[in-house]
PDB file of C-alpha atoms in Angstrom:
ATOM      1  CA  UNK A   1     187.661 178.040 -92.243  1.00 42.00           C
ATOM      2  CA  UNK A   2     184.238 176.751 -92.685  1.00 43.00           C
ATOM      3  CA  UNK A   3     184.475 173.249 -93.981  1.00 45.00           C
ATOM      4  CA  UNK A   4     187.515 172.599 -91.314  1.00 47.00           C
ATOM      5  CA  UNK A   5     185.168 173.808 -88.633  1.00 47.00           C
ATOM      6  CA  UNK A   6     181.984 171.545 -89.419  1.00 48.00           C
ATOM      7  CA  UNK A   7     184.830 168.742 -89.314  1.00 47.00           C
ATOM      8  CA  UNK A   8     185.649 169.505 -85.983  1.00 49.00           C
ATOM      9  CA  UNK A   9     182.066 169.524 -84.620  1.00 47.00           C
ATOM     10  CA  UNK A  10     181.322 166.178 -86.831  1.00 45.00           C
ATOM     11  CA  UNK A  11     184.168 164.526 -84.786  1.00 45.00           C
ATOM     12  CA  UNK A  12     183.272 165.875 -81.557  1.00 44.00           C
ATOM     13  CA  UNK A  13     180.080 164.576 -82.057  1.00 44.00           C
ATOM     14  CA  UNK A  14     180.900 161.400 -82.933  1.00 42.00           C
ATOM     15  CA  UNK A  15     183.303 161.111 -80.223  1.00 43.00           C
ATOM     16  CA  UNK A  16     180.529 162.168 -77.591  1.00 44.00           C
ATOM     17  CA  UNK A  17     177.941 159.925 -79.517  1.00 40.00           C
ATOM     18  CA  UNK A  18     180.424 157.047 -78.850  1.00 40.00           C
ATOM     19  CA  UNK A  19     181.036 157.755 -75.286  1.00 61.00           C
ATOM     20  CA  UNK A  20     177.283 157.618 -74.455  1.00 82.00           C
ATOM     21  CA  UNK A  21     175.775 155.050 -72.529  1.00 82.00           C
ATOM     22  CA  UNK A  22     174.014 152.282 -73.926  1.00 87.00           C
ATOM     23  CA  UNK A  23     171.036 151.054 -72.233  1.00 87.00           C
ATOM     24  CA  UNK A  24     171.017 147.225 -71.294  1.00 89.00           C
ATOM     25  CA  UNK A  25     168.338 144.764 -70.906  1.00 92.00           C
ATOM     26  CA  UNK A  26     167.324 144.658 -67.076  1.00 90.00           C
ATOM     27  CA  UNK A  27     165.036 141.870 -67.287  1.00 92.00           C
ATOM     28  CA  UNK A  28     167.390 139.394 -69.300  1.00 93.00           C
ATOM     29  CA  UNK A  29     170.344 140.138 -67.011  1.00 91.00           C
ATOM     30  CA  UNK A  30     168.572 139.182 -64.408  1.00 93.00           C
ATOM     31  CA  UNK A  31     166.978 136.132 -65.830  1.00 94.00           C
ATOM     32  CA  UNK A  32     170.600 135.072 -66.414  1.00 94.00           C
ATOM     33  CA  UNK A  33     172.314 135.809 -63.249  1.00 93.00           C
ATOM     34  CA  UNK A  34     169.100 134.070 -61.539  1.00 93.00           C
ATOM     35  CA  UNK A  35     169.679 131.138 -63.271  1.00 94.00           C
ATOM     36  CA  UNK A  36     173.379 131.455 -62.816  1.00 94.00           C
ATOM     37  CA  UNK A  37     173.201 131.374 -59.114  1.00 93.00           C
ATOM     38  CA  UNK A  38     170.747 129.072 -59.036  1.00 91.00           C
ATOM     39  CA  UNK A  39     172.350 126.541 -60.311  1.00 92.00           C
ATOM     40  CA  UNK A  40     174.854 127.324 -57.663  1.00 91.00           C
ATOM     41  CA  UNK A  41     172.505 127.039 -55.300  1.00 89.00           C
ATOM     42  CA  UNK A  42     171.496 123.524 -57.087  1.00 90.00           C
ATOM     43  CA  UNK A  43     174.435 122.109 -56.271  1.00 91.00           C
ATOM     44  CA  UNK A  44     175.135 122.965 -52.853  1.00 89.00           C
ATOM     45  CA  UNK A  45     171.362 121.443 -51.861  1.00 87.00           C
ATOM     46  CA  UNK A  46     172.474 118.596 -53.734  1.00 88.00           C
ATOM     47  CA  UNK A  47     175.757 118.338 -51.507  1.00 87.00           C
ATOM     48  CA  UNK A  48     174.126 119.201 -48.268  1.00 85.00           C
ATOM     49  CA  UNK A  49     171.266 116.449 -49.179  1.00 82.00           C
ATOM     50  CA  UNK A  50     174.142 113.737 -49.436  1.00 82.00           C
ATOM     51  CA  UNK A  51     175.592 114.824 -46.181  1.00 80.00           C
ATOM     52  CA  UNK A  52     172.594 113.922 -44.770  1.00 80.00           C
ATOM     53  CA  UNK A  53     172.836 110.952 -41.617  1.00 78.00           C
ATOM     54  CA  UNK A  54     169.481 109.823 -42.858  1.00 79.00           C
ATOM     55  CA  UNK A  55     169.012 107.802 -46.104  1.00 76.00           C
ATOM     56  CA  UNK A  56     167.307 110.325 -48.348  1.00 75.00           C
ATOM     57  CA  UNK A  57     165.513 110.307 -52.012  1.00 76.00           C
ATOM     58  CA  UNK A  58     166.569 112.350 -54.803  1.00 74.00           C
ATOM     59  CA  UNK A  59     163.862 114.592 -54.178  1.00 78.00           C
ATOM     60  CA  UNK A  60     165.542 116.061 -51.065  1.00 79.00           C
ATOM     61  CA  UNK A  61     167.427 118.142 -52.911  1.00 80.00           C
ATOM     62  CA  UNK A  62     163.994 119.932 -54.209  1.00 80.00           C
ATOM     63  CA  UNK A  63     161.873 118.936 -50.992  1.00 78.00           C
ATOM     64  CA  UNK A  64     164.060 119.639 -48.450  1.00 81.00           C
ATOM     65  CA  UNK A  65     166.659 122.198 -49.108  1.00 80.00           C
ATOM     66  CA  UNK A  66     165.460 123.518 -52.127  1.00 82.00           C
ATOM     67  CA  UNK A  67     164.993 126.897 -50.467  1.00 87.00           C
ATOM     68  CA  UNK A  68     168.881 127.378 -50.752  1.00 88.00           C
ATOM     69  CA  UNK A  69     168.551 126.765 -54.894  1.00 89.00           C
ATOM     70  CA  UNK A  70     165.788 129.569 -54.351  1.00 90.00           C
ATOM     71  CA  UNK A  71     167.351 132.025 -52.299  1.00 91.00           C
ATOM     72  CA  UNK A  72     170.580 131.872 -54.562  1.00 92.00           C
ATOM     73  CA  UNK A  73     168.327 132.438 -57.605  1.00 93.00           C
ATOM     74  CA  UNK A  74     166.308 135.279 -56.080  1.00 93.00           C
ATOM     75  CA  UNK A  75     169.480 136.784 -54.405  1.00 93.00           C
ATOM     76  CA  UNK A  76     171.031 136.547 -58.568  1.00 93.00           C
ATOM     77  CA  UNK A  77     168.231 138.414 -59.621  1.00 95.00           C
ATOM     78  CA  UNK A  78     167.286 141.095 -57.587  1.00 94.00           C
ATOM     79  CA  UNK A  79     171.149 141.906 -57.510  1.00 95.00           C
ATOM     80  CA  UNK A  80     171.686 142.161 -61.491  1.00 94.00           C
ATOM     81  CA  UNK A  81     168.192 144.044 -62.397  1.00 95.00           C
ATOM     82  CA  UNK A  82     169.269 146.344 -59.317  1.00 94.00           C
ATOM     83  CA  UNK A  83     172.081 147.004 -61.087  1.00 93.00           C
ATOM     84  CA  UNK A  84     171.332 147.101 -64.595  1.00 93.00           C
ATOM     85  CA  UNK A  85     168.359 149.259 -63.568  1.00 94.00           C
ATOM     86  CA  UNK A  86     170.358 151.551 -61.751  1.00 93.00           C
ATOM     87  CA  UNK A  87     173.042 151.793 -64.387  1.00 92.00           C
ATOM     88  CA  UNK A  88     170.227 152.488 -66.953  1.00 92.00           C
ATOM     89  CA  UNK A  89     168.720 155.145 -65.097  1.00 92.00           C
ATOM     90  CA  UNK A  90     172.107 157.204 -64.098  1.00 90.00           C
ATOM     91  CA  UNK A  91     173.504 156.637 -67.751  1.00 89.00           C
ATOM     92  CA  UNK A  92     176.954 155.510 -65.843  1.00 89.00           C
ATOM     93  CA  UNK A  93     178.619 152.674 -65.126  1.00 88.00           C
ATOM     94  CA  UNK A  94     180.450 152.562 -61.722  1.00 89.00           C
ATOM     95  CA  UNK A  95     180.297 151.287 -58.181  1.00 90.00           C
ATOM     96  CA  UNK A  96     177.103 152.995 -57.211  1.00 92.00           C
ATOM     97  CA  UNK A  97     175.349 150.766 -59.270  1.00 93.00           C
ATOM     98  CA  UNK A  98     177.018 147.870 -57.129  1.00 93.00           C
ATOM     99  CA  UNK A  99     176.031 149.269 -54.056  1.00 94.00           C
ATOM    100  CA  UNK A 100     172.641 149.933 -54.739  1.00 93.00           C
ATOM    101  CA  UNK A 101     172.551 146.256 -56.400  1.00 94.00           C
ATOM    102  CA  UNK A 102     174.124 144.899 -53.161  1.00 93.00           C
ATOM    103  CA  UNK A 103     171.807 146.370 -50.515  1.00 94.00           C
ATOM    104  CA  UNK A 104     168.485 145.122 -52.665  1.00 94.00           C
ATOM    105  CA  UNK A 105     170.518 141.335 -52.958  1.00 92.00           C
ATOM    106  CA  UNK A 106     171.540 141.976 -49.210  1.00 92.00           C
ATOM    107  CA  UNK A 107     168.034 142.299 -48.211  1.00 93.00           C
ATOM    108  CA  UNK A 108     166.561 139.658 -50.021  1.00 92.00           C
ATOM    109  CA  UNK A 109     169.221 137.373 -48.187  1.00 89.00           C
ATOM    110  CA  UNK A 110     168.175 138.845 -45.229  1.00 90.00           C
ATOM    111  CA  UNK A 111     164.558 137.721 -45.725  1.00 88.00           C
ATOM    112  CA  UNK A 112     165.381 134.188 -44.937  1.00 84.00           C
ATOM    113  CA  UNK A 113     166.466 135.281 -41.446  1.00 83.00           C
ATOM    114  CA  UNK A 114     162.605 136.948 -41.392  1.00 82.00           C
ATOM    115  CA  UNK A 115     163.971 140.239 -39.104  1.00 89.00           C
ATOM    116  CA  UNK A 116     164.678 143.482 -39.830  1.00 91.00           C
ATOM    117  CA  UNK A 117     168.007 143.807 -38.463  1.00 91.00           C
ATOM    118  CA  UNK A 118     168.647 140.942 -40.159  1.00 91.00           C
ATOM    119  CA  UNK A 119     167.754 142.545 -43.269  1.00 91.00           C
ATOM    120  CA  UNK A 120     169.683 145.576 -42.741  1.00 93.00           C
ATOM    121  CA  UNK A 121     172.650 144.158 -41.759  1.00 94.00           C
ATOM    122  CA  UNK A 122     173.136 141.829 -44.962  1.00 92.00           C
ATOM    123  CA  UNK A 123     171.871 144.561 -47.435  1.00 93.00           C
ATOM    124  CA  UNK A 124     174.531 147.172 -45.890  1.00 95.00           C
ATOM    125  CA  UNK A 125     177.213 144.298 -45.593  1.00 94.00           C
ATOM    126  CA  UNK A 126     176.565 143.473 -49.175  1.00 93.00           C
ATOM    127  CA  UNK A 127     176.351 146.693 -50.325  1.00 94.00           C
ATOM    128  CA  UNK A 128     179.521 147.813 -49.365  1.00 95.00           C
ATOM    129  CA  UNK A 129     181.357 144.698 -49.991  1.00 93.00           C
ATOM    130  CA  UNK A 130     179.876 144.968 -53.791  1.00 92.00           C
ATOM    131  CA  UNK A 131     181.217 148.561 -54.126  1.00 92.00           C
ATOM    132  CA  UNK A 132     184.575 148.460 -52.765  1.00 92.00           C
ATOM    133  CA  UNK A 133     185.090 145.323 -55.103  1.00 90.00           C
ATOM    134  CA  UNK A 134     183.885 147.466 -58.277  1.00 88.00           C
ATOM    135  CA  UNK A 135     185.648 150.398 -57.390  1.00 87.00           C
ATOM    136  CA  UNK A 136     189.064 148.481 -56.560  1.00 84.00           C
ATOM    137  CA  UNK A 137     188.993 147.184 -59.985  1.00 77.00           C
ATOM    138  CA  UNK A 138     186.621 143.817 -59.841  1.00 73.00           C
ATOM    139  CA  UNK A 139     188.589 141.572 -60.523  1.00 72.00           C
ATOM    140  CA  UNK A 140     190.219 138.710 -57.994  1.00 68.00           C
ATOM    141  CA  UNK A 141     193.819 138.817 -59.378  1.00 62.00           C
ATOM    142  CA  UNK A 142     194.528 142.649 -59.735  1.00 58.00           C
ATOM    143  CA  UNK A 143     194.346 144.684 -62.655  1.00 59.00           C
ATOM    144  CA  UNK A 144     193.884 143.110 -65.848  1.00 62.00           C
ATOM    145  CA  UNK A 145     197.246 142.950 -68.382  1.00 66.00           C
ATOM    146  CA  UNK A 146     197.026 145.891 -71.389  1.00 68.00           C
ATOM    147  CA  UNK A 147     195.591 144.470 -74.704  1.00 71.00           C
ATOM    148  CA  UNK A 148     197.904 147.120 -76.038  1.00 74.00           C
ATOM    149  CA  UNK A 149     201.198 146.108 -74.582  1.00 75.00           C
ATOM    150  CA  UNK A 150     203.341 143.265 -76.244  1.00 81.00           C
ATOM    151  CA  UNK A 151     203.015 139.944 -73.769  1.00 80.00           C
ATOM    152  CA  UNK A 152     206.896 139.735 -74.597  1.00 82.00           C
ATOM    153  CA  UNK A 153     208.001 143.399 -74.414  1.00 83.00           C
ATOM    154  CA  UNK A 154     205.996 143.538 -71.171  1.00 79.00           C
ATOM    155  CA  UNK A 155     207.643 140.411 -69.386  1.00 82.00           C
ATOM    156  CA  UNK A 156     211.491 142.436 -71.169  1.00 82.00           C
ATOM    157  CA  UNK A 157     210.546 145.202 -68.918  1.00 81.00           C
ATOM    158  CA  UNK A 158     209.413 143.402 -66.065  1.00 78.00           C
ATOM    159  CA  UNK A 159     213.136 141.402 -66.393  1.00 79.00           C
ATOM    160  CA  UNK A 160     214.931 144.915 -66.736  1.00 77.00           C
ATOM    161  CA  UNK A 161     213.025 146.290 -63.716  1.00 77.00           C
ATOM    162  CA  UNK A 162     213.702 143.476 -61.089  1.00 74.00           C
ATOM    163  CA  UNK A 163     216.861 142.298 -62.584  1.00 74.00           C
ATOM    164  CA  UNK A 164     220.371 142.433 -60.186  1.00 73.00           C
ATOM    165  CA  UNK A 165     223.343 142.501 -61.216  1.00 75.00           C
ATOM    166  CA  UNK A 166     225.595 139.653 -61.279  1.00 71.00           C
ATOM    167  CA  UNK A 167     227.839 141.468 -58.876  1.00 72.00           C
ATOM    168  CA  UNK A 168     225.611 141.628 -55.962  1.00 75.00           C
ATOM    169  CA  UNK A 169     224.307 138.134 -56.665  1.00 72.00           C
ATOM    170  CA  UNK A 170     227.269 136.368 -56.741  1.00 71.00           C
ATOM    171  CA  UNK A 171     228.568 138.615 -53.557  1.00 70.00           C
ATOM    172  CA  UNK A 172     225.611 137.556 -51.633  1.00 72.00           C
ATOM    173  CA  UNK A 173     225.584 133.280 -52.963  1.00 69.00           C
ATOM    174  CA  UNK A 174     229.721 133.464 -53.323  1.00 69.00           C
ATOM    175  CA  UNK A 175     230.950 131.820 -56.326  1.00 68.00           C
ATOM    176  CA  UNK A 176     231.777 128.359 -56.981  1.00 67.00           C
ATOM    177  CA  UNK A 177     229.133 125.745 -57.977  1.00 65.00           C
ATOM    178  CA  UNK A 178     229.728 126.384 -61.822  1.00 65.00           C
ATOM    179  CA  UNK A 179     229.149 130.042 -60.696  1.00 67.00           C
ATOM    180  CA  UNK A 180     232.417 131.999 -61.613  1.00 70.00           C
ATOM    181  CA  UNK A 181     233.131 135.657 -63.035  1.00 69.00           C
ATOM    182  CA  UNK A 182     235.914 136.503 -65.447  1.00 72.00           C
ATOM    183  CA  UNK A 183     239.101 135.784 -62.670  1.00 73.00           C
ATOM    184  CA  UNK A 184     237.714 133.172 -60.844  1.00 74.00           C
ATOM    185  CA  UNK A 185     241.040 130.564 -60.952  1.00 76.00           C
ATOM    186  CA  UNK A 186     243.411 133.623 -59.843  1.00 79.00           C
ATOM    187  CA  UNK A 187     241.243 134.325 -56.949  1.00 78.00           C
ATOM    188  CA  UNK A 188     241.229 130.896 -55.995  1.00 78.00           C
ATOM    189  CA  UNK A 189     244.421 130.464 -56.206  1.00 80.00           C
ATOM    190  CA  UNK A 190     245.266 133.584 -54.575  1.00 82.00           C
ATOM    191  CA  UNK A 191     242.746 132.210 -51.231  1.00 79.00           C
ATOM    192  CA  UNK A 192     244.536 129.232 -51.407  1.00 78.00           C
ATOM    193  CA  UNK A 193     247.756 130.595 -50.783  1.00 80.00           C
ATOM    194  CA  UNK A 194     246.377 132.724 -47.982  1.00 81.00           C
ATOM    195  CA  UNK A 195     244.917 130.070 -46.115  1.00 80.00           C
ATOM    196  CA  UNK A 196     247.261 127.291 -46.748  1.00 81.00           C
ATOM    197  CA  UNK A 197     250.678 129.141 -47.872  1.00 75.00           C
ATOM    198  CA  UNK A 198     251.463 127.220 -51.110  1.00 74.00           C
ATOM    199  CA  UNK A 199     250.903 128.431 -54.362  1.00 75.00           C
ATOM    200  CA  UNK A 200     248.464 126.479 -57.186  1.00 70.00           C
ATOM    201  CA  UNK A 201     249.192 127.494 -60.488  1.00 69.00           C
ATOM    202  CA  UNK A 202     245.908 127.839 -62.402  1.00 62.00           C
ATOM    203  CA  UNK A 203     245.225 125.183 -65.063  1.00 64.00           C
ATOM    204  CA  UNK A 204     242.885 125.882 -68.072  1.00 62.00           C
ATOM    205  CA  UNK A 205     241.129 122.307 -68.483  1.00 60.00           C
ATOM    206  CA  UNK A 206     239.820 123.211 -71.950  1.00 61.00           C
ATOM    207  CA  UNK A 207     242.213 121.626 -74.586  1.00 63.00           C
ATOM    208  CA  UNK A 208     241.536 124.017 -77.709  1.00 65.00           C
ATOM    209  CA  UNK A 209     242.683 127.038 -74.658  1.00 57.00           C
ATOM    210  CA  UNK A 210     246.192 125.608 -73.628  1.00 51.00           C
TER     211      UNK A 210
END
């Protein structure tokens, strides 16, 4: 009973172990999501600079509306070390960390407005925004597929679940059109007869059937 009792506190160890939260690098997240958005930011000072009435240098982009390339990089930042800083010191990862990530990036947007409302306002906007996103799933196009589940047995199902039968189908379109069930010619014929009152014999076109 011994042995088969270390194995089970061995296992739930290592299961524990494994479910532990790994600390992440704060400082190079943020480096990275700061350069990320600038960039971003980049390019819309470069397509605000050539919207410009006035014939401008290159160095408008940098001169002139370069503060939108740095609030995009500082907003980057402050939003991914929020987070990974918050995630490190709670040991979880969920959509607290999102929040708290979007009031800090909230605020710093806010700082370009130079009020506190102002400041507020984004940071709680952005804040909640953030954590409904991560809590609904974070992702634009709905849940992600299951690495686990065939692509092919998972589109079978999706057939089999949404499928009608041929019945109501051909009920609702009516057949004809190279749409025809098992009967089709006697049923014709039989309409025929009702509407006009003479009788067509059904014909089998198909040479290797007469």
């Amino acid at each position: 009973m011994a042995p088969h009792a270390g194995g089970d506190s061995s296992s739930s160890s290592s299961s524990s172990s494994s479910d532990q939260y790994k600390p992440q690098d704060a400082v190079h997240a943020a480096l990275t999501m700061g350069a990320l958005f600038g960039t971003g930011g980049l390019f819309l000072a470069a397509v605000k600079t050539s919207l410009e009435k006035k014939h401008v240098g290159p160095w408008a982009v940098f001169s002139k509306h370069g503060n939108i390339a740095a609030t995009f990089a500082a907003v980057g930042s402050v939003y991914e070390f929020s987070r990974v800083a918050s995630a490190n010191l709670r040991e979880k990862n969920d959509h607290y960390n999102n929040a708290i990530a979007g009031a800090f990036g909230g605020a710093v947007l806010g700082l370009r407005a130079g009020r506190i409302p102002a400041i507020l306002g984004y940071g709680a906007v952005m804040s909640v925004t953030s954590a409904v996103f991560e809590y609904t799933g974070g992702r634009i196009q709905g849940a992600g597929r299951n690495p686990d589940v065939d692509e092919f047995e998972r589109k079978e199902m999706l057939r089999k679940r949404y499928r009608r039968p041929v019945e109501e189908t051909i009920a609702e379109i009516g057949e004809g059109r190279s749409i025809k069930l098992p009967g089709y010619d006697e049923r014709r014929a039989q309409r025929l007869k009702e509407a006009y009152g003479f009788e067509v014999k059904p014909v089998c076109a198909d040479p290797d059937r007469a």
